[in-house]
Structure formats: C-alpha cells, structure tokens
GROMACS .gro file of C-alpha atoms in nm:
model
  385
    1UNK     CA    1  -0.640   0.294   2.496
    2UNK     CA    2  -0.436   0.393   2.197
    3UNK     CA    3  -0.530   0.782   2.198
    4UNK     CA    4  -0.282   0.862   1.913
    5UNK     CA    5   0.009   0.748   1.641
    6UNK     CA    6   0.296   0.915   1.548
    7UNK     CA    7   0.485   0.732   1.228
    8UNK     CA    8   0.799   0.802   1.056
    9UNK     CA    9   0.823   0.651   0.688
   10UNK     CA   10   0.622   0.430   0.712
   11UNK     CA   11   0.435   0.303   0.408
   12UNK     CA   12   0.265   0.611   0.278
   13UNK     CA   13   0.353   0.886   0.566
   14UNK     CA   14   0.663   1.050   0.435
   15UNK     CA   15   0.864   1.222   0.745
   16UNK     CA   16   0.679   1.267   1.059
   17UNK     CA   17   0.343   1.225   1.074
   18UNK     CA   18   0.045   1.284   1.398
   19UNK     CA   19  -0.274   1.106   1.374
   20UNK     CA   20  -0.548   1.129   1.629
   21UNK     CA   21  -0.732   0.801   1.743
   22UNK     CA   22  -0.986   0.869   1.994
   23UNK     CA   23  -1.074   1.115   2.272
   24UNK     CA   24  -1.277   0.844   2.479
   25UNK     CA   25  -1.454   0.662   2.240
   26UNK     CA   26  -1.362   0.285   2.207
   27UNK     CA   27  -1.478   0.262   1.813
   28UNK     CA   28  -1.287   0.451   1.613
   29UNK     CA   29  -1.318   0.499   1.179
   30UNK     CA   30  -1.057   0.592   0.981
   31UNK     CA   31  -1.188   0.755   0.621
   32UNK     CA   32  -1.057   0.844   0.331
   33UNK     CA   33  -0.971   0.780  -0.037
   34UNK     CA   34  -0.765   0.521  -0.170
   35UNK     CA   35  -0.380   0.509  -0.095
   36UNK     CA   36  -0.384   0.755   0.160
   37UNK     CA   37  -0.278   0.582   0.444
   38UNK     CA   38  -0.551   0.425   0.656
   39UNK     CA   39  -0.472   0.086   0.661
   40UNK     CA   40  -0.079   0.215   0.697
   41UNK     CA   41  -0.223   0.269   1.022
   42UNK     CA   42  -0.369  -0.085   1.122
   43UNK     CA   43  -0.067  -0.239   0.999
   44UNK     CA   44   0.200  -0.051   1.169
   45UNK     CA   45   0.022  -0.144   1.489
   46UNK     CA   46   0.007  -0.500   1.384
   47UNK     CA   47   0.426  -0.451   1.344
   48UNK     CA   48   0.432  -0.268   1.685
   49UNK     CA   49   0.257  -0.548   1.894
   50UNK     CA   50   0.321  -0.859   1.690
   51UNK     CA   51   0.685  -0.800   1.545
   52UNK     CA   52   0.533  -0.811   1.177
   53UNK     CA   53   0.779  -0.711   0.864
   54UNK     CA   54   0.754  -0.271   0.921
   55UNK     CA   55   0.641  -0.146   0.526
   56UNK     CA   56   0.877   0.146   0.509
   57UNK     CA   57   0.812   0.488   0.277
   58UNK     CA   58   0.981   0.450  -0.016
   59UNK     CA   59   1.185   0.759   0.089
   60UNK     CA   60   1.366   0.544   0.352
   61UNK     CA   61   1.470   0.286   0.084
   62UNK     CA   62   1.633   0.544  -0.154
   63UNK     CA   63   1.840   0.732   0.115
   64UNK     CA   64   1.892   0.436   0.377
   65UNK     CA   65   1.689   0.294   0.714
   66UNK     CA   66   1.969   0.526   0.885
   67UNK     CA   67   1.913   0.866   0.742
   68UNK     CA   68   1.553   0.801   0.728
   69UNK     CA   69   1.486   0.662   1.070
   70UNK     CA   70   1.155   0.505   1.025
   71UNK     CA   71   0.952   0.437   1.353
   72UNK     CA   72   0.593   0.329   1.529
   73UNK     CA   73   0.508   0.545   1.809
   74UNK     CA   74   0.177   0.533   1.989
   75UNK     CA   75   0.061   0.741   2.238
   76UNK     CA   76  -0.155   0.558   2.512
   77UNK     CA   77  -0.409   0.639   2.781
   78UNK     CA   78  -0.368   0.410   3.072
   79UNK     CA   79  -0.480   0.418   3.391
   80UNK     CA   80  -0.219   0.398   3.689
   81UNK     CA   81  -0.341   0.097   3.840
   82UNK     CA   82  -0.263  -0.116   3.521
   83UNK     CA   83   0.155  -0.015   3.559
   84UNK     CA   84   0.344  -0.278   3.790
   85UNK     CA   85   0.487  -0.122   4.124
   86UNK     CA   86   0.818  -0.167   3.948
   87UNK     CA   87   0.788   0.088   3.635
   88UNK     CA   88   0.568   0.315   3.814
   89UNK     CA   89   0.819   0.631   3.851
   90UNK     CA   90   0.917   0.559   3.559
   91UNK     CA   91   0.595   0.591   3.387
   92UNK     CA   92   0.494   0.849   3.667
   93UNK     CA   93   0.793   1.104   3.547
   94UNK     CA   94   0.701   1.048   3.147
   95UNK     CA   95   0.327   1.064   3.181
   96UNK     CA   96   0.398   1.435   3.376
   97UNK     CA   97   0.583   1.584   3.106
   98UNK     CA   98   0.327   1.446   2.842
   99UNK     CA   99   0.028   1.593   3.000
  100UNK     CA  100   0.212   1.964   3.079
  101UNK     CA  101   0.477   2.005   2.805
  102UNK     CA  102   0.407   2.282   2.604
  103UNK     CA  103   0.467   2.412   2.202
  104UNK     CA  104   0.810   2.578   2.367
  105UNK     CA  105   0.972   2.264   2.484
  106UNK     CA  106   0.942   2.113   2.116
  107UNK     CA  107   1.182   2.158   1.835
  108UNK     CA  108   1.069   2.421   1.568
  109UNK     CA  109   1.026   2.107   1.308
  110UNK     CA  110   0.787   1.899   1.547
  111UNK     CA  111   0.600   2.182   1.686
  112UNK     CA  112   0.302   2.148   1.381
  113UNK     CA  113   0.209   1.785   1.510
  114UNK     CA  114   0.256   1.870   1.815
  115UNK     CA  115  -0.020   2.149   1.792
  116UNK     CA  116  -0.209   1.854   1.622
  117UNK     CA  117  -0.221   1.646   1.977
  118UNK     CA  118  -0.175   1.973   2.194
  119UNK     CA  119  -0.577   2.033   2.069
  120UNK     CA  120  -0.639   1.665   2.101
  121UNK     CA  121  -0.503   1.631   2.464
  122UNK     CA  122  -0.760   1.979   2.555
  123UNK     CA  123  -1.032   1.716   2.488
  124UNK     CA  124  -0.873   1.401   2.664
  125UNK     CA  125  -0.862   1.615   2.988
  126UNK     CA  126  -1.248   1.705   2.987
  127UNK     CA  127  -1.271   1.303   3.098
  128UNK     CA  128  -1.022   1.151   3.234
  129UNK     CA  129  -0.733   1.337   3.515
  130UNK     CA  130  -0.341   1.345   3.532
  131UNK     CA  131  -0.417   1.215   3.882
  132UNK     CA  132  -0.537   0.871   3.759
  133UNK     CA  133  -0.440   0.829   3.389
  134UNK     CA  134  -0.096   0.838   3.224
  135UNK     CA  135  -0.026   0.938   2.894
  136UNK     CA  136   0.250   0.749   2.733
  137UNK     CA  137   0.431   0.791   2.437
  138UNK     CA  138   0.642   0.477   2.389
  139UNK     CA  139   0.766   0.369   2.052
  140UNK     CA  140   1.034   0.162   1.889
  141UNK     CA  141   1.191   0.233   1.601
  142UNK     CA  142   1.354   0.013   1.253
  143UNK     CA  143   1.640  -0.137   1.484
  144UNK     CA  144   1.376  -0.207   1.791
  145UNK     CA  145   1.506   0.087   2.008
  146UNK     CA  146   1.289   0.295   2.215
  147UNK     CA  147   1.165   0.629   2.050
  148UNK     CA  148   0.933   0.887   2.209
  149UNK     CA  149   0.897   1.078   1.840
  150UNK     CA  150   0.889   1.426   1.892
  151UNK     CA  151   0.918   1.380   2.297
  152UNK     CA  152   1.271   1.327   2.250
  153UNK     CA  153   1.289   1.676   2.378
  154UNK     CA  154   1.556   1.797   2.634
  155UNK     CA  155   1.268   1.816   2.917
  156UNK     CA  156   1.223   1.461   2.901
  157UNK     CA  157   1.612   1.399   2.901
  158UNK     CA  158   1.630   1.675   3.200
  159UNK     CA  159   1.411   1.523   3.417
  160UNK     CA  160   1.556   1.152   3.353
  161UNK     CA  161   1.927   1.234   3.370
  162UNK     CA  162   1.949   1.586   3.478
  163UNK     CA  163   2.158   1.681   3.196
  164UNK     CA  164   2.353   2.083   3.185
  165UNK     CA  165   2.202   2.194   2.905
  166UNK     CA  166   2.085   2.149   2.528
  167UNK     CA  167   2.389   2.035   2.383
  168UNK     CA  168   2.395   1.705   2.622
  169UNK     CA  169   2.060   1.618   2.493
  170UNK     CA  170   2.267   1.618   2.159
  171UNK     CA  171   2.536   1.390   2.287
  172UNK     CA  172   2.274   1.189   2.469
  173UNK     CA  173   2.344   0.810   2.360
  174UNK     CA  174   2.036   0.615   2.212
  175UNK     CA  175   2.198   0.323   2.430
  176UNK     CA  176   2.060   0.514   2.758
  177UNK     CA  177   1.714   0.592   2.646
  178UNK     CA  178   1.665   0.258   2.554
  179UNK     CA  179   1.760   0.145   2.896
  180UNK     CA  180   1.522   0.363   3.070
  181UNK     CA  181   1.241   0.274   2.890
  182UNK     CA  182   1.235  -0.052   2.755
  183UNK     CA  183   1.115  -0.224   3.005
  184UNK     CA  184   0.802   0.024   3.052
  185UNK     CA  185   0.754  -0.046   2.678
  186UNK     CA  186   0.773  -0.419   2.708
  187UNK     CA  187   0.476  -0.421   3.021
  188UNK     CA  188   0.289  -0.170   2.806
  189UNK     CA  189   0.318  -0.416   2.471
  190UNK     CA  190   0.155  -0.715   2.719
  191UNK     CA  191  -0.110  -0.532   2.826
  192UNK     CA  192  -0.275  -0.536   2.500
  193UNK     CA  193  -0.355  -0.801   2.260
  194UNK     CA  194  -0.361  -0.711   1.891
  195UNK     CA  195  -0.581  -0.862   1.615
  196UNK     CA  196  -0.539  -0.718   1.282
  197UNK     CA  197  -0.837  -0.833   0.979
  198UNK     CA  198  -0.665  -0.695   0.650
  199UNK     CA  199  -0.880  -0.619   0.358
  200UNK     CA  200  -0.678  -0.881   0.157
  201UNK     CA  201  -0.700  -1.193   0.423
  202UNK     CA  202  -0.819  -1.496   0.249
  203UNK     CA  203  -1.148  -1.589   0.486
  204UNK     CA  204  -1.063  -1.976   0.431
  205UNK     CA  205  -0.740  -1.946   0.604
  206UNK     CA  206  -0.841  -1.684   0.849
  207UNK     CA  207  -1.091  -1.946   1.007
  208UNK     CA  208  -0.934  -2.230   1.036
  209UNK     CA  209  -0.872  -2.334   1.423
  210UNK     CA  210  -0.544  -2.378   1.415
  211UNK     CA  211  -0.456  -1.962   1.306
  212UNK     CA  212  -0.294  -1.748   1.563
  213UNK     CA  213  -0.601  -1.475   1.485
  214UNK     CA  214  -0.892  -1.715   1.581
  215UNK     CA  215  -0.703  -1.855   1.878
  216UNK     CA  216  -0.610  -1.523   1.976
  217UNK     CA  217  -0.998  -1.434   1.911
  218UNK     CA  218  -1.107  -1.759   2.139
  219UNK     CA  219  -0.854  -1.660   2.387
  220UNK     CA  220  -0.685  -1.968   2.443
  221UNK     CA  221  -0.480  -2.150   2.227
  222UNK     CA  222  -0.559  -2.528   2.068
  223UNK     CA  223  -0.296  -2.673   2.283
  224UNK     CA  224  -0.464  -2.518   2.618
  225UNK     CA  225  -0.777  -2.683   2.484
  226UNK     CA  226  -0.584  -3.018   2.416
  227UNK     CA  227  -0.446  -3.003   2.723
  228UNK     CA  228  -0.745  -3.004   2.915
  229UNK     CA  229  -0.832  -3.360   2.756
  230UNK     CA  230  -0.507  -3.451   2.758
  231UNK     CA  231  -0.330  -3.474   3.101
  232UNK     CA  232   0.004  -3.530   3.174
  233UNK     CA  233  -0.016  -3.870   3.342
  234UNK     CA  234  -0.199  -3.975   3.090
  235UNK     CA  235   0.074  -3.910   2.850
  236UNK     CA  236   0.329  -4.074   3.073
  237UNK     CA  237   0.109  -4.370   3.124
  238UNK     CA  238   0.153  -4.383   2.729
  239UNK     CA  239   0.538  -4.376   2.708
  240UNK     CA  240   0.519  -4.615   2.991
  241UNK     CA  241   0.330  -4.829   2.806
  242UNK     CA  242   0.516  -4.782   2.483
  243UNK     CA  243   0.837  -4.884   2.648
  244UNK     CA  244   0.730  -5.186   2.808
  245UNK     CA  245   0.625  -5.316   2.504
  246UNK     CA  246   0.942  -5.204   2.320
  247UNK     CA  247   1.143  -5.411   2.623
  248UNK     CA  248   0.939  -5.708   2.550
  249UNK     CA  249   1.012  -5.709   2.196
  250UNK     CA  250   1.377  -5.647   2.218
  251UNK     CA  251   1.378  -5.940   2.429
  252UNK     CA  252   1.242  -6.181   2.161
  253UNK     CA  253   1.483  -6.065   1.910
  254UNK     CA  254   1.714  -6.119   2.154
  255UNK     CA  255   2.026  -5.911   1.999
  256UNK     CA  256   1.818  -5.682   1.839
  257UNK     CA  257   1.653  -5.361   1.980
  258UNK     CA  258   1.443  -5.044   1.849
  259UNK     CA  259   1.599  -4.727   1.982
  260UNK     CA  260   1.690  -4.369   1.914
  261UNK     CA  261   1.991  -4.249   1.793
  262UNK     CA  262   2.082  -4.115   2.129
  263UNK     CA  263   2.168  -4.294   2.426
  264UNK     CA  264   1.874  -4.151   2.606
  265UNK     CA  265   1.587  -4.320   2.471
  266UNK     CA  266   1.337  -4.043   2.404
  267UNK     CA  267   0.967  -4.035   2.465
  268UNK     CA  268   0.654  -3.848   2.367
  269UNK     CA  269   0.647  -3.494   2.485
  270UNK     CA  270   0.320  -3.365   2.530
  271UNK     CA  271   0.372  -3.103   2.245
  272UNK     CA  272   0.390  -3.360   2.013
  273UNK     CA  273   0.076  -3.518   2.114
  274UNK     CA  274  -0.106  -3.207   2.101
  275UNK     CA  275   0.060  -3.166   1.739
  276UNK     CA  276  -0.076  -3.474   1.608
  277UNK     CA  277  -0.433  -3.381   1.749
  278UNK     CA  278  -0.440  -3.086   1.612
  279UNK     CA  279  -0.273  -3.188   1.267
  280UNK     CA  280  -0.491  -3.543   1.266
  281UNK     CA  281  -0.841  -3.395   1.415
  282UNK     CA  282  -0.837  -2.952   1.382
  283UNK     CA  283  -0.688  -2.927   1.059
  284UNK     CA  284  -0.891  -3.151   0.842
  285UNK     CA  285  -1.213  -2.937   0.975
  286UNK     CA  286  -1.311  -2.646   0.768
  287UNK     CA  287  -1.564  -2.411   0.871
  288UNK     CA  288  -1.886  -2.447   0.713
  289UNK     CA  289  -2.209  -2.222   0.693
  290UNK     CA  290  -2.549  -2.361   0.790
  291UNK     CA  291  -2.728  -2.346   0.426
  292UNK     CA  292  -3.107  -2.457   0.482
  293UNK     CA  293  -3.062  -2.869   0.600
  294UNK     CA  294  -2.675  -2.830   0.447
  295UNK     CA  295  -2.337  -2.699   0.599
  296UNK     CA  296  -2.186  -2.523   0.298
  297UNK     CA  297  -1.725  -2.446   0.311
  298UNK     CA  298  -1.721  -2.066   0.300
  299UNK     CA  299  -1.465  -2.134   0.056
  300UNK     CA  300  -1.804  -2.174  -0.198
  301UNK     CA  301  -1.963  -1.833  -0.070
  302UNK     CA  302  -1.944  -1.531  -0.214
  303UNK     CA  303  -1.690  -1.256  -0.177
  304UNK     CA  304  -1.944  -1.044   0.017
  305UNK     CA  305  -2.043  -1.352   0.261
  306UNK     CA  306  -1.696  -1.437   0.349
  307UNK     CA  307  -1.649  -1.084   0.479
  308UNK     CA  308  -1.964  -1.112   0.688
  309UNK     CA  309  -1.860  -1.402   0.802
  310UNK     CA  310  -1.566  -1.299   0.951
  311UNK     CA  311  -1.730  -1.036   1.143
  312UNK     CA  312  -2.007  -1.295   1.237
  313UNK     CA  313  -1.678  -1.520   1.388
  314UNK     CA  314  -1.539  -1.238   1.574
  315UNK     CA  315  -1.880  -1.106   1.723
  316UNK     CA  316  -1.957  -1.467   1.826
  317UNK     CA  317  -1.635  -1.602   1.965
  318UNK     CA  318  -1.595  -1.252   2.201
  319UNK     CA  319  -1.940  -1.290   2.299
  320UNK     CA  320  -2.019  -1.656   2.355
  321UNK     CA  321  -1.649  -1.808   2.403
  322UNK     CA  322  -1.356  -1.541   2.554
  323UNK     CA  323  -1.361  -1.460   2.905
  324UNK     CA  324  -1.135  -1.168   2.944
  325UNK     CA  325  -1.151  -0.912   2.681
  326UNK     CA  326  -1.037  -0.604   2.866
  327UNK     CA  327  -0.712  -0.576   2.709
  328UNK     CA  328  -0.826  -0.683   2.327
  329UNK     CA  329  -0.783  -0.438   2.033
  330UNK     CA  330  -0.877  -0.555   1.738
  331UNK     CA  331  -0.843  -0.385   1.379
  332UNK     CA  332  -1.053  -0.474   1.055
  333UNK     CA  333  -0.938  -0.312   0.705
  334UNK     CA  334  -1.250  -0.227   0.530
  335UNK     CA  335  -1.506  -0.471   0.718
  336UNK     CA  336  -1.770  -0.359   0.455
  337UNK     CA  337  -1.572  -0.470   0.138
  338UNK     CA  338  -1.744  -0.678  -0.113
  339UNK     CA  339  -2.105  -0.648   0.093
  340UNK     CA  340  -2.410  -0.556  -0.035
  341UNK     CA  341  -2.558  -0.213   0.069
  342UNK     CA  342  -2.842  -0.415   0.237
  343UNK     CA  343  -2.636  -0.612   0.427
  344UNK     CA  344  -2.412  -0.322   0.560
  345UNK     CA  345  -2.676  -0.217   0.834
  346UNK     CA  346  -2.651  -0.471   1.015
  347UNK     CA  347  -2.282  -0.565   0.980
  348UNK     CA  348  -2.178  -0.212   1.176
  349UNK     CA  349  -2.396  -0.294   1.430
  350UNK     CA  350  -2.192  -0.593   1.509
  351UNK     CA  351  -1.919  -0.427   1.505
  352UNK     CA  352  -2.050  -0.185   1.759
  353UNK     CA  353  -2.154  -0.531   2.011
  354UNK     CA  354  -1.760  -0.610   1.920
  355UNK     CA  355  -1.616  -0.251   2.037
  356UNK     CA  356  -1.880  -0.261   2.323
  357UNK     CA  357  -1.692  -0.595   2.465
  358UNK     CA  358  -1.346  -0.501   2.359
  359UNK     CA  359  -1.098  -0.279   2.487
  360UNK     CA  360  -1.080  -0.102   2.147
  361UNK     CA  361  -1.190  -0.177   1.793
  362UNK     CA  362  -1.033   0.000   1.491
  363UNK     CA  363  -1.184  -0.008   1.153
  364UNK     CA  364  -1.108   0.145   0.784
  365UNK     CA  365  -1.378   0.223   0.560
  366UNK     CA  366  -1.531   0.410   0.207
  367UNK     CA  367  -1.846   0.381   0.370
  368UNK     CA  368  -1.968   0.671   0.519
  369UNK     CA  369  -2.312   0.560   0.558
  370UNK     CA  370  -2.229   0.400   0.886
  371UNK     CA  371  -2.226   0.757   1.040
  372UNK     CA  372  -2.596   0.789   1.117
  373UNK     CA  373  -2.562   0.391   1.266
  374UNK     CA  374  -2.317   0.437   1.514
  375UNK     CA  375  -2.409   0.540   1.838
  376UNK     CA  376  -2.067   0.596   1.980
  377UNK     CA  377  -1.766   0.648   1.724
  378UNK     CA  378  -1.429   0.821   1.665
  379UNK     CA  379  -1.411   0.918   1.304
  380UNK     CA  380  -1.024   1.020   1.170
  381UNK     CA  381  -1.052   1.177   0.861
  382UNK     CA  382  -0.728   1.082   0.650
  383UNK     CA  383  -0.591   1.331   0.390
  384UNK     CA  384  -0.253   1.404   0.191
  385UNK     CA  385  -0.236   1.696   0.387
   0.00000   0.00000   0.00000
C-alpha cells in the first residue's frame, strides 16, 4: 500500500512536503479547507501511475522546471513476496536503509519532513516487520527520471555505489540513479491499478462502457469481452468469404477489380472488428437508472443523484463483476459533493465496503460526519503549515 507521499512543487505544494497517508488502514480520507491541496494528492498519484499531465506549482513556472525540480514520490509498503527475483536485491538494500535511516543521515534542509516520516514509521513498526515488508520510496521527477526525494542521501548512494565521501555524492550522476532503480520503479508501478475519479468528472461520460475508468473497474476491456464472442477463426472465415466474393466480382468485371492501394491486399484485423462492434453496439448505449417502471438517462438526474450513481457503479462492479481487486487503488474527490445529507450515511457505508474489497481507497471530503460512521479509516488533515 501507499503509506505516504512526498511532493515537490506540485500544485499548491511549494518546496518539499511529506503527506502521511496510512499506517495500516485500506481506507484513507483527506480533510481540509478548499484550495489546501487535498485533490492535488489524488491528482499527483494519477500522474504517477497513469502518466497524466503534471500540474506544477506556480513557482515552477516562474523559475523554470530545471530550477524548481518538481517530483512525485510515493512511499510503498510492499510484501516481499510481491517483488520479482530480479529486483529483490535492489529492493532489499533500499528498504533496509529506509527502515533504519535516522535524522542524522538526512541533510538539515530535509529533516522536518523526515521527522514526520519517522513518527509514522514508529507506528508502522507495530504492525509490519521489516523481515516481511519492503519500505520503498520510488518517485519520478518532471523528466520521468527516478527520484528518491529526501532519501537521496549519502547513506543510500554509499550502499549501492561504495562512494568514498560526500563529495562523490554531490558529483553523482542522475543517470546512474536512474539505471539502478528504473526497473524496480516500473515493476512497482505495474503492481497497482490506480483509478482516479475527480470531483468535476461528468458522470455521463464516466459511465460509458468504453471509458478507461469503467473498463478498469470491470477488470477487463471491451476488446477482451468481444474477443470471447468473436474468435480469430470467425474473423478468418469472414475475410476468406469476402475475398472470394471480390475474386468472383473481378472475374465478372474482366479487366477491373476492387483492390487496396498496396500489392498486398489488406484484410480485416480483429481490432477492426472489435472497434466496429464497440462503435455500433456499446457506444450507442448510455447508462440509465430504473425509476419505477421506466428507465431514465442518468444525464437527467440531479447533481447529487449523479454523484451517488458513480459510487453505486463502482461498488456494484467491484462486488459483482470484477474478479481480482487485490491490486486496485481507487481515489475519489469529494464523493459527498452535491449529495443531500440524508443520503450521505448509505453513501459512505458503500465506500467502506469498496475499500474492504480493494487494495486501497483514498478520498477527499468536507463532510466530517463520516468519522462516526466508518469503523476503520485513516485521516490526514491538510493545513497550510
């Protein structure tokens, strides 16, 4: 799971900031005033996992990215059995340092953030053993280069490269760091599937079967679903029959023939068929909600009902359709937005049920009344300081 996040010059987060996320609970809430940086946490993880555009702090735009050096660095708590044999040694070395590193090993400028992490690490050690779990800060900067944030220390470099002194660390090449940890980063990134549902998402667009989010929630793509119904053998037979028709037609037309512009005549590929079926069958179908004896297009629902529909769809797909949820991380921005208070209780119970069935569930909120509702939840309060 993601236990913490280090952000530098991302959106409202100027300079380096450490945000604790959880000590053990799958469900985590971020609370705080508007514009404080709650959504920035979920957005930055979306950029990290799904290669979305980065939203830089205004200082980065003024001074230039090379000077501001923005980065996103999650800290992962991962069972050792999840890491491949090829990356085991690298993960073991780095994790041993992170489990044991002390404030004196950290440059003075980074010590306030490290103390926040250190306080959280004490709590982690109550429930997780370094013998069974890796603790790994693996981030990337705005150039997609590996960044270990405040853990870019002489102690880490010396463990991996046997540097003679701290002068060698200052001269250390970014490319060497990238070469060492790039494959571990890529492997960890593939361990998780991150789905972000922002506050301003259009529920009508979100709920289309062809969207990335819905297919991720289903745990399968439309192409995979169609492939089970339309086999390669059937596509081969379609091509054969159509080509036979064109050959017959060419004979009848004598010196004329219907051909492609290349010497090799192109046939229908399976993706051509799948895209046609998606466009002709799935794209014309919109999500409707049962209202008495009738079905109502969700675009006609109120703002609160639309927000409720998003959580309902997420809940039901994970509960009734998706097969493997162990690596799924869902992040929702203000799920109670536009929802009448009378509907919030049931809404947050469903959120708790979703979190029980997934690897992790993150959400931002202004509705503090969820606190007595949920039995297991971590809460991070975001303030200006």
